[in-house]
CSV table of C-alpha atoms in Angstrom, one decimal:
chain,number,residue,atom,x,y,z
C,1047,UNK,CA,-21.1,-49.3,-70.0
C,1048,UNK,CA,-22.4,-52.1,-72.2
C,1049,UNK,CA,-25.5,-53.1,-73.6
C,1050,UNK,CA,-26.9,-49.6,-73.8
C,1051,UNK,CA,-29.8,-48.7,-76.1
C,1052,UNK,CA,-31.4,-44.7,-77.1
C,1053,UNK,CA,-35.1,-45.0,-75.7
C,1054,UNK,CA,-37.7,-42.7,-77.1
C,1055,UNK,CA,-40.4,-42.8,-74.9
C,1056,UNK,CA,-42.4,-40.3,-76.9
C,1057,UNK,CA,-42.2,-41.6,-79.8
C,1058,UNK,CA,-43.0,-44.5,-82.5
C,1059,UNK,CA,-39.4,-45.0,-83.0
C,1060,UNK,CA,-37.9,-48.6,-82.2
C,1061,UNK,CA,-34.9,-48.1,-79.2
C,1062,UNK,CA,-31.6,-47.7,-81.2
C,1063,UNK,CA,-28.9,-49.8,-79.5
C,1064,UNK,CA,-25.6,-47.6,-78.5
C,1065,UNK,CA,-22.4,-49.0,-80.6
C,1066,UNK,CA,-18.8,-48.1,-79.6
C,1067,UNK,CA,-17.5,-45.4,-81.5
C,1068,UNK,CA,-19.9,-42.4,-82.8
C,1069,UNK,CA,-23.1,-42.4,-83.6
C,1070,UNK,CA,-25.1,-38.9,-84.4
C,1071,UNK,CA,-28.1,-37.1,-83.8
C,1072,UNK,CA,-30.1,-35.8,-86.5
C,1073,UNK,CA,-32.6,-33.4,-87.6
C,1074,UNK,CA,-34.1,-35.3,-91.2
C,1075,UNK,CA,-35.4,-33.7,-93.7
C,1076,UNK,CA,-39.3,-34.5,-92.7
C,1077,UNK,CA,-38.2,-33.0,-89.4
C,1078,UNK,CA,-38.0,-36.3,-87.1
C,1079,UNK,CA,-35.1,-36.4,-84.6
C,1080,UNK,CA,-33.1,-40.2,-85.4
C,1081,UNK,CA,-29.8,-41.7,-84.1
C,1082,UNK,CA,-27.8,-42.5,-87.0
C,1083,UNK,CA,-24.5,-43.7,-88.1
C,1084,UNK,CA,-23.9,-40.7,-90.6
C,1085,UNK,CA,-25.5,-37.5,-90.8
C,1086,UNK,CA,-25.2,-37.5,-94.8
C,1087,UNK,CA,-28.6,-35.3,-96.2
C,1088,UNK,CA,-29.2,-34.6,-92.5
C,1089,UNK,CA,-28.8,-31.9,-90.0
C,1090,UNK,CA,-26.1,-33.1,-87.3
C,1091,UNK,CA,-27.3,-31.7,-83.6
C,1092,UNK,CA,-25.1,-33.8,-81.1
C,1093,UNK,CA,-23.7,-36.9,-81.2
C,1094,UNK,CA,-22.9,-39.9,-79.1
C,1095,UNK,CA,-19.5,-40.9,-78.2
C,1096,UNK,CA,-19.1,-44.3,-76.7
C,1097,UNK,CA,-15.8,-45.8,-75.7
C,1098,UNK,CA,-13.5,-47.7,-73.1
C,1099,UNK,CA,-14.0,-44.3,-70.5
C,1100,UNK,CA,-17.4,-44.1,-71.0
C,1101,UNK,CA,-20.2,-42.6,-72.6
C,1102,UNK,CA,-20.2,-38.6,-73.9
C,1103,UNK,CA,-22.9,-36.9,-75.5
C,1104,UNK,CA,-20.9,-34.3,-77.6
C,1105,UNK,CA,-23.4,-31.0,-78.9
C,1106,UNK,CA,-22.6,-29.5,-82.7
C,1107,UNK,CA,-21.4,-26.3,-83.0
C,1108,UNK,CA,-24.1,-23.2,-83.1
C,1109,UNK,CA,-26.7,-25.8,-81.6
C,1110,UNK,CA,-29.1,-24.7,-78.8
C,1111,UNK,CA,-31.5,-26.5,-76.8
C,1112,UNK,CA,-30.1,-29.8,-75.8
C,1113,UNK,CA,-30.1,-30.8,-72.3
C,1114,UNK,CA,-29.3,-34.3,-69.5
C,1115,UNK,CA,-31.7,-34.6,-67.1
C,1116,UNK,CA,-32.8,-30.9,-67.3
C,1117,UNK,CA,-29.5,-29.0,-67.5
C,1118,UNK,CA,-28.8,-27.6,-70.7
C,1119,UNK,CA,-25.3,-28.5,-72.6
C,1120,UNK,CA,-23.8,-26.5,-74.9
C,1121,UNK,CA,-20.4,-28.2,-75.4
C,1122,UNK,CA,-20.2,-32.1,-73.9
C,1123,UNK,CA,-21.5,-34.2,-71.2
C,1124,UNK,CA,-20.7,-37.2,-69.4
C,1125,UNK,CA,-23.7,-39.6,-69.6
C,1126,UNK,CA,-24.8,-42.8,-67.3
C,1127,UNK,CA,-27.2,-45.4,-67.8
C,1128,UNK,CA,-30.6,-43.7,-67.2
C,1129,UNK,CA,-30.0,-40.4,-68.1
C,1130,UNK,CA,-32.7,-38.2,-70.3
C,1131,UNK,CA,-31.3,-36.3,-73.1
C,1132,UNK,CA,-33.5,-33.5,-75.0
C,1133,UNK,CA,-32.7,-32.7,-78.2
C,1134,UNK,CA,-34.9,-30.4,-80.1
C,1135,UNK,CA,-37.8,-31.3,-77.9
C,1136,UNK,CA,-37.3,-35.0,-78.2
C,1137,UNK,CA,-36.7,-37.1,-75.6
C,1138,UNK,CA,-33.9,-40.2,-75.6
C,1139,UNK,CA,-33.2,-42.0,-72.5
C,1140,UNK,CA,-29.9,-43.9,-72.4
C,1141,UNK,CA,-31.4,-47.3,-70.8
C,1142,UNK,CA,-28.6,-50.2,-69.1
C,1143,UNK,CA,-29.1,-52.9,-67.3
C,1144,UNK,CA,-31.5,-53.6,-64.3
C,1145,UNK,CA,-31.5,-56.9,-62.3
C,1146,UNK,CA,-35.0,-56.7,-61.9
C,1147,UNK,CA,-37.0,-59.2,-59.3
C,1148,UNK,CA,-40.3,-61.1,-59.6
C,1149,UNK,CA,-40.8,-61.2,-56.2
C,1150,UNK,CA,-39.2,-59.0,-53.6
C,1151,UNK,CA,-37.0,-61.1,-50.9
C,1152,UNK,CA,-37.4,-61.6,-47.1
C,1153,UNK,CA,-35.1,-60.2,-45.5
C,1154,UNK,CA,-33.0,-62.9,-43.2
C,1155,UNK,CA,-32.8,-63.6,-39.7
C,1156,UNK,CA,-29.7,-61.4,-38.3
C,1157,UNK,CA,-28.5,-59.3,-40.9
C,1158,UNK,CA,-25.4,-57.7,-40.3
C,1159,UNK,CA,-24.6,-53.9,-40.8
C,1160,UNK,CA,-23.3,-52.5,-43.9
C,1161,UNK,CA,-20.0,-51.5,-42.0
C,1162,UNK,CA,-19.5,-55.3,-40.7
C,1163,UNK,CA,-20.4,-56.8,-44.2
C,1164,UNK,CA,-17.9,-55.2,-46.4
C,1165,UNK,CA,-15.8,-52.8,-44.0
C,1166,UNK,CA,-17.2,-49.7,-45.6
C,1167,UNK,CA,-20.4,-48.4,-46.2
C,1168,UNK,CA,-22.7,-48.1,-49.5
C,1169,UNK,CA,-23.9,-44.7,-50.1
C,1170,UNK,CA,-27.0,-43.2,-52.1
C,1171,UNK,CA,-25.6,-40.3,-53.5
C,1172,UNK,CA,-28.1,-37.7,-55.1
C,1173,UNK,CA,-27.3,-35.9,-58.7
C,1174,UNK,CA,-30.7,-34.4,-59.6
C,1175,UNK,CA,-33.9,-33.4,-58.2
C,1176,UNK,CA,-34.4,-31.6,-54.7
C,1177,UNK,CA,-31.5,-34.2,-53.1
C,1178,UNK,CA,-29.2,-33.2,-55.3
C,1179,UNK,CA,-25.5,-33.0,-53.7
C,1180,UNK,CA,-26.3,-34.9,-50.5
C,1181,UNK,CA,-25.6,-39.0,-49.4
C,1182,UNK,CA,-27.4,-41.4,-47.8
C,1183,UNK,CA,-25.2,-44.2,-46.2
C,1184,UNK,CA,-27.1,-47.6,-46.2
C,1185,UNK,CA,-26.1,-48.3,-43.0
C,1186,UNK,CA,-29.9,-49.2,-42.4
C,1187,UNK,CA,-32.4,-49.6,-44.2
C,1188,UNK,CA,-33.7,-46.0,-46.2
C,1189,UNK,CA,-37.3,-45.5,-47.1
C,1190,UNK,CA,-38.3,-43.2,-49.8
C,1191,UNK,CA,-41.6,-41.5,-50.2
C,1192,UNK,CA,-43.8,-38.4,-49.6
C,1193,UNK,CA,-44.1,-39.1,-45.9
C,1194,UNK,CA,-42.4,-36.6,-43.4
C,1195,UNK,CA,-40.6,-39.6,-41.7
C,1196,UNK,CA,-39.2,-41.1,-44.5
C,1197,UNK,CA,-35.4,-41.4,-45.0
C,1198,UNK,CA,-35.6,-39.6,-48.4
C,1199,UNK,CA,-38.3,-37.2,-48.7
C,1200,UNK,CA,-40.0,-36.4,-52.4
C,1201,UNK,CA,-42.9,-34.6,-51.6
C,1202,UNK,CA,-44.5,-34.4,-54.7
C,1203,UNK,CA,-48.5,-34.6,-54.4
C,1204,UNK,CA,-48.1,-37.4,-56.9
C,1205,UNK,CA,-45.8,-39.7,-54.8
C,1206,UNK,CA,-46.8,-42.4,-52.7
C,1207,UNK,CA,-46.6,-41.7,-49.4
C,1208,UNK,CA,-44.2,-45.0,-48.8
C,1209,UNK,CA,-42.5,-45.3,-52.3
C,1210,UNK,CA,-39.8,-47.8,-52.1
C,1211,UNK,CA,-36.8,-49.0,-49.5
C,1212,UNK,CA,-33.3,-49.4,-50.3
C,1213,UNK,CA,-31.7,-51.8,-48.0
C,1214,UNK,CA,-28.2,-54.3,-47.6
C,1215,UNK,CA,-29.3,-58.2,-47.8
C,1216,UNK,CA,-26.3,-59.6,-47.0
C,1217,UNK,CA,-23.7,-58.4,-49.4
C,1218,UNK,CA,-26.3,-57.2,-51.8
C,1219,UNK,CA,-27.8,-54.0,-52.4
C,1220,UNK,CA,-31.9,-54.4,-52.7
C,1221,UNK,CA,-34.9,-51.8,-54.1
C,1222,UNK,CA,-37.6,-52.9,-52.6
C,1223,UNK,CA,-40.8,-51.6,-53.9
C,1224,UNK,CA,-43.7,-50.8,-51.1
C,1225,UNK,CA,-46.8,-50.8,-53.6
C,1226,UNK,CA,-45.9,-47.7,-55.9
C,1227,UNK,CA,-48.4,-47.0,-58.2
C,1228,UNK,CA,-45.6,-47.1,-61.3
C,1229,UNK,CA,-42.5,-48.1,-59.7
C,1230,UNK,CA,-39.1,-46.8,-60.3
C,1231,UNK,CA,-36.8,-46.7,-62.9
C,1232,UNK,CA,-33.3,-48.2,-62.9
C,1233,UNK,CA,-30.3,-47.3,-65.4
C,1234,UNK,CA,-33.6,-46.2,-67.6
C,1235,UNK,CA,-35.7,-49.7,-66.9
C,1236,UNK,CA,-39.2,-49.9,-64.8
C,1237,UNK,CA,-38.8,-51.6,-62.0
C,1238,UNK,CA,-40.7,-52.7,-58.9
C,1239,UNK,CA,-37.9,-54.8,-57.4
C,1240,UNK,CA,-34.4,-54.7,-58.7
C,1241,UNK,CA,-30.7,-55.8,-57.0
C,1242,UNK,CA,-28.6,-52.7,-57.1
C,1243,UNK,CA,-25.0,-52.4,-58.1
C,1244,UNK,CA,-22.1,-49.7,-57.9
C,1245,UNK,CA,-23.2,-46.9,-60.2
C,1246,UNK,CA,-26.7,-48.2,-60.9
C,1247,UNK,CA,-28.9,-44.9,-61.4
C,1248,UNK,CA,-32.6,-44.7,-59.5
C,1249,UNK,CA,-34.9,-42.7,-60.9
C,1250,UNK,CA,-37.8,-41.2,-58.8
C,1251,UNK,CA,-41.0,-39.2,-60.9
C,1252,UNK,CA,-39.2,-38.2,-63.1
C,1253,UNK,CA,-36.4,-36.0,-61.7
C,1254,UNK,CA,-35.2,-37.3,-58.3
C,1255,UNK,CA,-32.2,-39.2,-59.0
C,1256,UNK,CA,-29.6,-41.2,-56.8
C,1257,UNK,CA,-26.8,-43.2,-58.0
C,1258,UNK,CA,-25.4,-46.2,-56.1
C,1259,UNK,CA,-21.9,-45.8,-54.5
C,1260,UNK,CA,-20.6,-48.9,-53.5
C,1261,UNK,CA,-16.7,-48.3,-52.5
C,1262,UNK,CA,-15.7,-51.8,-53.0
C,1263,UNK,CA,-17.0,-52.9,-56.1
C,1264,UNK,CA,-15.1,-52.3,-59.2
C,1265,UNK,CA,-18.0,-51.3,-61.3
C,1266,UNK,CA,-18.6,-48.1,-59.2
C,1267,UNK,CA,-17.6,-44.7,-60.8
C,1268,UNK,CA,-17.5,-41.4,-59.8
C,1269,UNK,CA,-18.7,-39.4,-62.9
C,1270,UNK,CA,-18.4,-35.7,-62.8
C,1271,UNK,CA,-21.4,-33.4,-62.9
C,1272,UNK,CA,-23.9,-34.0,-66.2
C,1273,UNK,CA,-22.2,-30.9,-68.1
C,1274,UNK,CA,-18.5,-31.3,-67.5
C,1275,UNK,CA,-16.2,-31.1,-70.1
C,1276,UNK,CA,-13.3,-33.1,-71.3
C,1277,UNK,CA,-10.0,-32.0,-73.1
C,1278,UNK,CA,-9.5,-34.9,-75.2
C,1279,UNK,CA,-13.0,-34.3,-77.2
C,1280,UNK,CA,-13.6,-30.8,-78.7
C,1281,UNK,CA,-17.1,-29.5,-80.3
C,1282,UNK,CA,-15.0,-27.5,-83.2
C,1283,UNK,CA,-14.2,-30.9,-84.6
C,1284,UNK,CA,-18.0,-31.1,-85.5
C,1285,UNK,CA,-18.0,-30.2,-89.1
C,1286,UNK,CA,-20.9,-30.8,-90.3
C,1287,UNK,CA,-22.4,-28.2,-88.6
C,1288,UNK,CA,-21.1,-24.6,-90.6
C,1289,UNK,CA,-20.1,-22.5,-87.5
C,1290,UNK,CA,-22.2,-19.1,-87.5
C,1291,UNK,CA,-20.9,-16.3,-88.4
C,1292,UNK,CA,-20.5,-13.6,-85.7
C,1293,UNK,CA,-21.8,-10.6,-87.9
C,1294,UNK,CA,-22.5,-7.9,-85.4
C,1295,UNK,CA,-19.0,-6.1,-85.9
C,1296,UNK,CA,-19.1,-5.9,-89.2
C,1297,UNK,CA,-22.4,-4.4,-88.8
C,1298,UNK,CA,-21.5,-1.8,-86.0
C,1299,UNK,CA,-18.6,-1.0,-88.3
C,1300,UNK,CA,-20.1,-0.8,-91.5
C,1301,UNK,CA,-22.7,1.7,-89.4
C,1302,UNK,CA,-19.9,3.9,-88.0
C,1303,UNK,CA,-18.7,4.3,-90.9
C,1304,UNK,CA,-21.8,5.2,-92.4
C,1305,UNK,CA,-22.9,7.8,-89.5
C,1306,UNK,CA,-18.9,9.2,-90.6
C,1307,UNK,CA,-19.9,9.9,-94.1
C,1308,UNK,CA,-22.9,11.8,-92.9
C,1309,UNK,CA,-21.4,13.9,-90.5
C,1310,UNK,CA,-18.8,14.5,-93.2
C,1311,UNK,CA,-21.5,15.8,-96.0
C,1312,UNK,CA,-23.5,17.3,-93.4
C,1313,UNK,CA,-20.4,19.5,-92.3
C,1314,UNK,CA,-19.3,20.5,-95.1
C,1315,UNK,CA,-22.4,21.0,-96.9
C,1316,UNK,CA,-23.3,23.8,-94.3
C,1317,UNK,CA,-20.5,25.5,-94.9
């Protein structure tokens, strides 16, 4: 998780590189959304959380409307190179690293199988979009496009027919672009052609996303889903946020009470 920088695509701001330690969103007071170091004279919404485990994205207590990749969080998520995080309509995308290619490789003479290059096989593992949950084992080559016979279908009117193809080289993972009209995007970066690693995100118009699973390379993790939680980090110890105040009992009280006190005057008033 290094060398990771807040994109806003949206926006005139200038990418705001991702530091270990915290560093929060904010609502300022001319009503821009900014990635800060402190939230002094600023409204505090969520805040980044970046460490030797990984990267969180840790919501403020009382705040609504902040999601990853589509899901809303109310508490913490765990976040991956090329995720999109909306926070009060603004979009950030958490960009990595892509080894990008000028010019997509021919494939050799005689490649060998994924199982007979490394002993176990690579794996295309969907966590958002319409594959979300299944894998894809690279045991051959997988196209992805709109077409009914591709390996991964994304049949959005859109998407090019033949999109891109996700094949073993060797030892090496490649994406191989077919003549997109924009490309992909890896860990958060445009691509056309890119050399994959374990736990490189692919991102497909927008939503379609698949994360590289390579069992034998130490890079690889197995994150949890977008909005799971962790013990060690709680929301409460977000201060700077005052915690609302649940006044609803106090107001079904006070108008019990009340309603009392009529039936009281009422009754006795009759008689």
């Amino acid at each position: 998780m290094h060398n990771l920088v807040v994109h806003f695509p949206h926006q005139t701001q200038t990418d705001q590189p991702l530091l270990a330690g915290v560093q929060r969103i904010v609502r300022q007071a001319n009503g821009s959304i900014a990635v800060v170091a402190t939230s002094q004279g600023a409204l505090l919404l969520a805040q980044f959380c970046l460490d030797g485990r990984g990267l969180w994205l840790q919501v403020a207590a009382g705040i609504r409307g902040v999601h990853v990749n589509g899901r809303p969080v109310r508490r913490m998520a765990m976040l991956r190179a090329g995720d999109a995080v909306y926070v009060d309509g603004v979009e950030m995308i958490v960009r990595g690293v892509a080894e990008t290619v000028a010019q997509s490789p021919a494939p050799p003479q005689g490649v060998a199988a994924d199982s007979e290059v490394t002993g176990s096989i690579a794996v295309l593992r969907g966590v958002g979009g319409v594959h979300h949950g299944r894998s894809f084992p690279l045991d051959r080559p997988r196209v992805i496009g709109r077409d009914a016979d591709a390996d991964i279908v994304i049949n959005e009117p859109a998407f090019a027919p033949r999109h891109a193809r996700v094949e073993r080289l060797g030892d090496r993972v490649l994406l191989r672009d077919l003549g997109s009209p924009d490309g992909s995007r890896v860990n958060g970066v445009s691509v056309r052609h890119c050399w994959l690693q374990g736990g490189d995100q692919l991102v497909f118009d927008g939503h379609h996303r698949l994360v590289v699973e390579l069992p034998d390379d130490p890079r690889t993790q197995t994150l949890p889903n977008d909005d799971a939680l962790l013990p060690e980090f709680r929301a409460d110890d977000l201060t700077d946020v005052p915690r609302r105040v649940r006044r609803w009992p106090w107001l079904l009280g006070s108008a019990l009470l009340l309603a009392g006190v009529l039936s009281l005057l009422l009754w006795f008033g009759a008689r």
